[in-house]
Tab-separated table of C-alpha atoms in Angstrom:
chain	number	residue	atom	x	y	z
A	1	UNK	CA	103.166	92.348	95.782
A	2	UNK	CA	102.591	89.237	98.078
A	3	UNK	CA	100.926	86.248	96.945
A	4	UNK	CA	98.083	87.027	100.086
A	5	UNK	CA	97.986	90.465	98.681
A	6	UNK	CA	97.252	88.868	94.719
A	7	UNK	CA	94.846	86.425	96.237
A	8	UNK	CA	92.478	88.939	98.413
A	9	UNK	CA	92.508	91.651	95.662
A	10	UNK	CA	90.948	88.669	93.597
A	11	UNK	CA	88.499	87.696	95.964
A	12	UNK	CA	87.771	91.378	96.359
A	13	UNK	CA	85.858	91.295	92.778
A	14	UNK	CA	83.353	89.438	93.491
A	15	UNK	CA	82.149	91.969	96.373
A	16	UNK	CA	79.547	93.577	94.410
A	17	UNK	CA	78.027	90.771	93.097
A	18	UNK	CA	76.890	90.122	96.593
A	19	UNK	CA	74.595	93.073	96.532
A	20	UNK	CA	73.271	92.684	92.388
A	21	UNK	CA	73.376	88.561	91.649
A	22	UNK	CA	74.070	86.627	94.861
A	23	UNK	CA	73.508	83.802	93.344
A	24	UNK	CA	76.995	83.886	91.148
A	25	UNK	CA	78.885	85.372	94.353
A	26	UNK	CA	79.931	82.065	96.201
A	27	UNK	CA	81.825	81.087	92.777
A	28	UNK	CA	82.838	84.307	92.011
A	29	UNK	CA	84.691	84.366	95.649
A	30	UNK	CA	86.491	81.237	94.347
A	31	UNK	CA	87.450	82.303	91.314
A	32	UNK	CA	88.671	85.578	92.089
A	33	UNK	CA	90.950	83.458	94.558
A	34	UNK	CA	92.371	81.503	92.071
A	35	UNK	CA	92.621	84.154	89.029
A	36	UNK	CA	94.825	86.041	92.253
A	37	UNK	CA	96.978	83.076	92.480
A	38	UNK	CA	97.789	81.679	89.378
A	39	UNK	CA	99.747	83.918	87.450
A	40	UNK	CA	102.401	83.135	90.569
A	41	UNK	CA	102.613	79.466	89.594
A	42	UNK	CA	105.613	80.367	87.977
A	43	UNK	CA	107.661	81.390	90.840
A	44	UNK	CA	110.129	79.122	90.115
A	45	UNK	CA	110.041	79.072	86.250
A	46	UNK	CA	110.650	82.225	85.003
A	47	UNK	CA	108.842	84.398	87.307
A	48	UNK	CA	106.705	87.302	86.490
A	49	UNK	CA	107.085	85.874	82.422
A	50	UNK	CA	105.943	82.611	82.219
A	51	UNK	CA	102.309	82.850	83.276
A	52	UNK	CA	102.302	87.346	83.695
A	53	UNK	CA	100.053	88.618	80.515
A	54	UNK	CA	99.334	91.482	81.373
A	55	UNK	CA	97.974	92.775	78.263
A	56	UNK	CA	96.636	89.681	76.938
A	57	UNK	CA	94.989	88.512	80.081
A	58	UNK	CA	93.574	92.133	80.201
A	59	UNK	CA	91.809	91.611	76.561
A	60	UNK	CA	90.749	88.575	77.724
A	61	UNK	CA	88.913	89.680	81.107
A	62	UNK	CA	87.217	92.421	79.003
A	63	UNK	CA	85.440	89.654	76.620
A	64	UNK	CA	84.950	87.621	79.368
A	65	UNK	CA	83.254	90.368	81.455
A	66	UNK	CA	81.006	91.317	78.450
A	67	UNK	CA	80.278	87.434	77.774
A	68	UNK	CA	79.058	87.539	81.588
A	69	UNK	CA	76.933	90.581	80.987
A	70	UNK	CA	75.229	89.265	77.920
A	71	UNK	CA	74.931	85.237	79.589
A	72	UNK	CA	74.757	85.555	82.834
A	73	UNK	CA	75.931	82.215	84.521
A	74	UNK	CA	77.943	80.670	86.530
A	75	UNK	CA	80.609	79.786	84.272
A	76	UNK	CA	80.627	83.171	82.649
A	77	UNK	CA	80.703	84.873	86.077
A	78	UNK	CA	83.788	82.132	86.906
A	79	UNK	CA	85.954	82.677	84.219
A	80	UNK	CA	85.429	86.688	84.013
A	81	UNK	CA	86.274	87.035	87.451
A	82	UNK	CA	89.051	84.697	87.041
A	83	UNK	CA	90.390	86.196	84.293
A	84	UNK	CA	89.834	89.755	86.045
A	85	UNK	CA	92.315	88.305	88.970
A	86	UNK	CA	94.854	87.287	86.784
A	87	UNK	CA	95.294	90.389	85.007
A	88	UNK	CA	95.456	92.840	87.844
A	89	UNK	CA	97.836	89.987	89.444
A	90	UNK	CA	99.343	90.977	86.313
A	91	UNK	CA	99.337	94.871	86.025
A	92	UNK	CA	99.527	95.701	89.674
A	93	UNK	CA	102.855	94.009	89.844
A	94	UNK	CA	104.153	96.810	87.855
A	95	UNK	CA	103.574	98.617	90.528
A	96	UNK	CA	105.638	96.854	93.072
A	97	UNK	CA	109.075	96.145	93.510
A	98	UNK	CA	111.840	94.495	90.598
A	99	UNK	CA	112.474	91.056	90.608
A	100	UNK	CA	115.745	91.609	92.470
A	101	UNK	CA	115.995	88.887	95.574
A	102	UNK	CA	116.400	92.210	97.607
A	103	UNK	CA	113.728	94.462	95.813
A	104	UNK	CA	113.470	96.866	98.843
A	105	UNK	CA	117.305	97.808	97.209
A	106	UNK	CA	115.790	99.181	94.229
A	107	UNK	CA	118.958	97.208	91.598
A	108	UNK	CA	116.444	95.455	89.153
A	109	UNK	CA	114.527	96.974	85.760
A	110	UNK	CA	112.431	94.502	85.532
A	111	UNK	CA	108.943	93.964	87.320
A	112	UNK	CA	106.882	91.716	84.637
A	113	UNK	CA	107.240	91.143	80.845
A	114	UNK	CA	105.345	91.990	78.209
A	115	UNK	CA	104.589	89.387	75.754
A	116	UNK	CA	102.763	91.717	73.352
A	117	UNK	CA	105.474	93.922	73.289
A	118	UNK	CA	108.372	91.683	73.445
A	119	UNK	CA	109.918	93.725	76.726
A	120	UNK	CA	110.065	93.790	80.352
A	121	UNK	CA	108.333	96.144	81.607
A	122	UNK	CA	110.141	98.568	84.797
A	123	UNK	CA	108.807	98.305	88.145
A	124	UNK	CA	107.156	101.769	89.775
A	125	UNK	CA	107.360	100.776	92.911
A	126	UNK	CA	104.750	102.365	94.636
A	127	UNK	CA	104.095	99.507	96.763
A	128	UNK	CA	108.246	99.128	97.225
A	129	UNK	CA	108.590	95.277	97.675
A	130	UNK	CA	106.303	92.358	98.390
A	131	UNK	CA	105.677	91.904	102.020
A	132	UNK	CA	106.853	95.578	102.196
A	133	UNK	CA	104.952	96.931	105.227
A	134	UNK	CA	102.894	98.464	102.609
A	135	UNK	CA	101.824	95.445	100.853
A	136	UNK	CA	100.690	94.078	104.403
A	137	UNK	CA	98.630	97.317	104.931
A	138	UNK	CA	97.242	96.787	101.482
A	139	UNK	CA	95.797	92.917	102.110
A	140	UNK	CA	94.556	94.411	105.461
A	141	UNK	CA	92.675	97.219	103.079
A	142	UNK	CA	91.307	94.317	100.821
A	143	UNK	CA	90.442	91.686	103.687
A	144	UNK	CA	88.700	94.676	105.964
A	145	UNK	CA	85.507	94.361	103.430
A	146	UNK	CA	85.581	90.129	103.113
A	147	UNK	CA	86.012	89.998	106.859
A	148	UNK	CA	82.455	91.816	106.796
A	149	UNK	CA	80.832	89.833	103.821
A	150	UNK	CA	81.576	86.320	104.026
A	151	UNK	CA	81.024	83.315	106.589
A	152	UNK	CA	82.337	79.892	107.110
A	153	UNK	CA	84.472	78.625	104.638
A	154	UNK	CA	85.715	81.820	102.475
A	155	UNK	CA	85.631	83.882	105.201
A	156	UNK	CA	88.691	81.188	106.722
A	157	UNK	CA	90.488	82.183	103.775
A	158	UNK	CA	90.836	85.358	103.837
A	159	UNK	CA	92.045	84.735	107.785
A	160	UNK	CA	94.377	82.353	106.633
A	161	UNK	CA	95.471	84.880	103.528
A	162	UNK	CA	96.193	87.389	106.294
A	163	UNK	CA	97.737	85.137	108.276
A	164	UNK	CA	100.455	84.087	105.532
A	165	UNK	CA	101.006	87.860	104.948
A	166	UNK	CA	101.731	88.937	108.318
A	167	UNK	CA	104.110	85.939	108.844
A	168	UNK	CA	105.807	86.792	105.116
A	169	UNK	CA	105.609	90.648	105.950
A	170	UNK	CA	107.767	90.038	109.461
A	171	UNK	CA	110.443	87.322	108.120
A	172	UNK	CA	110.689	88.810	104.319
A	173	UNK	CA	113.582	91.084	105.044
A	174	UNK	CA	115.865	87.908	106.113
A	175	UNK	CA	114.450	85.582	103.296
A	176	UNK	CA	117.379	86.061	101.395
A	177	UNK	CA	120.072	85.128	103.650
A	178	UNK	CA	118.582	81.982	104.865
A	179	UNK	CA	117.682	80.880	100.971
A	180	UNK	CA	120.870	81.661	99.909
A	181	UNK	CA	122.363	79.518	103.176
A	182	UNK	CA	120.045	76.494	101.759
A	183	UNK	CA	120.826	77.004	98.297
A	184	UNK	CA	124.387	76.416	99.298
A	185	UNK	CA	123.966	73.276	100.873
A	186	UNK	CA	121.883	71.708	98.427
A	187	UNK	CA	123.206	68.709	95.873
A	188	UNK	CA	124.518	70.151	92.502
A	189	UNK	CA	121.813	68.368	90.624
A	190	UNK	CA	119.449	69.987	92.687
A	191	UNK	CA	120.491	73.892	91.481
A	192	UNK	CA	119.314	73.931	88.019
A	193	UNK	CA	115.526	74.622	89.700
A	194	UNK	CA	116.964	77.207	92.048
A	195	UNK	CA	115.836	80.673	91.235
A	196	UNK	CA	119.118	82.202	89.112
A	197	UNK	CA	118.638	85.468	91.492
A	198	UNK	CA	119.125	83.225	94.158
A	199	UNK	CA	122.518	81.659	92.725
A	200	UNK	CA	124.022	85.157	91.983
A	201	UNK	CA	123.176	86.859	95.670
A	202	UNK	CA	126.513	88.897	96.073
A	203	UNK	CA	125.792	89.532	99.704
């Protein structure tokens, strides 16, 4: 799934707390955001391994989310609901697309690694690629309730986050050709940080 996707389902846990402890929502917001985002950091370094646990992160969010329970504050609530993000970040890109550079083709096994079992784990592909025009549908399904909820600031973001995906969602399908068209031009010293997906594009 997109990153917009990742970062609205984050921000999407902290809904409830809106309604029991308003109070912890406003940093909850945030850190759902971020706990989205992070695990993508590593785009460019060994995507979907370097910073996807999605068991470990998992164990984690459940301690945190008890610690939370037990001491309510805002630095519990933060780093459960960050935690939270980063593991459904985590699990729910099983669910997408392989980590192909054209995953609507369906060529790759791989969709995120498991560190606690030592092996990638194979994509289901029930949302079929990110910024399929299912994963758009499924931001618009997350943002629909934020939209409603929040004002000023966070409420921007999740404008903006829709705004990336609908922009990703209508160019994704040509990504490819124009990155591998750049990746051709650039210096040699430059291509050990390119993607290797990117460097073996047989199209």
């Amino acid at each position: 799934m997109m990153l917009p996707t990742h970062a609205l389902g984050g921000m999407a846990l902290a809904l409830p707390l809106v309604a029991v402890a308003p109070e912890f929502a406003p940093v909850a917001f945030v850190a759902g955001f971020l706990g989205g985002v992070f695990p993508d950091l590593d785009m460019y370094v060994g995507h979907r391994k370097t910073l996807h646990f999605p068991v470990y992160f998992s164990a984690l969010a459940v301690v945190a989310v008890l610690a939370a329970l037990s001491v309510p504050t805002a630095a519990t609530v933060a780093a459960a609901t960050f935690l939270l993000g980063a593991a459904i970040h985590a699990v729910s890109d099983v669910f997408g697309g392989g980590l192909e550079l054209r995953p609507w083709e369906g060529t790759s096994d791989r969709a995120v690694y498991d560190h606690f079992r030592g092996r990638w784990i194979e994509p289901r592909r029930l949302v079929r690629y990110d910024g399929s025009p299912g994963d758009f549908l499924l931001s618009l399904t997350l943002a629909g309730p934020l939209l409603v909820t929040l004002e000023g600031t966070l409420r921007g973001v999740v404008l903006a986050a829709l705004a990336v995906a609908a922009v990703y969602t209508a160019v994704r399908r040509v990504l490819p050709t124009m990155a591998t068209v750049l990746v051709g031009v650039l210096p040699a010293e430059l291509r050990s940080y390119v993607p290797m997906r990117y460097l073996e594009d047989g199209h």
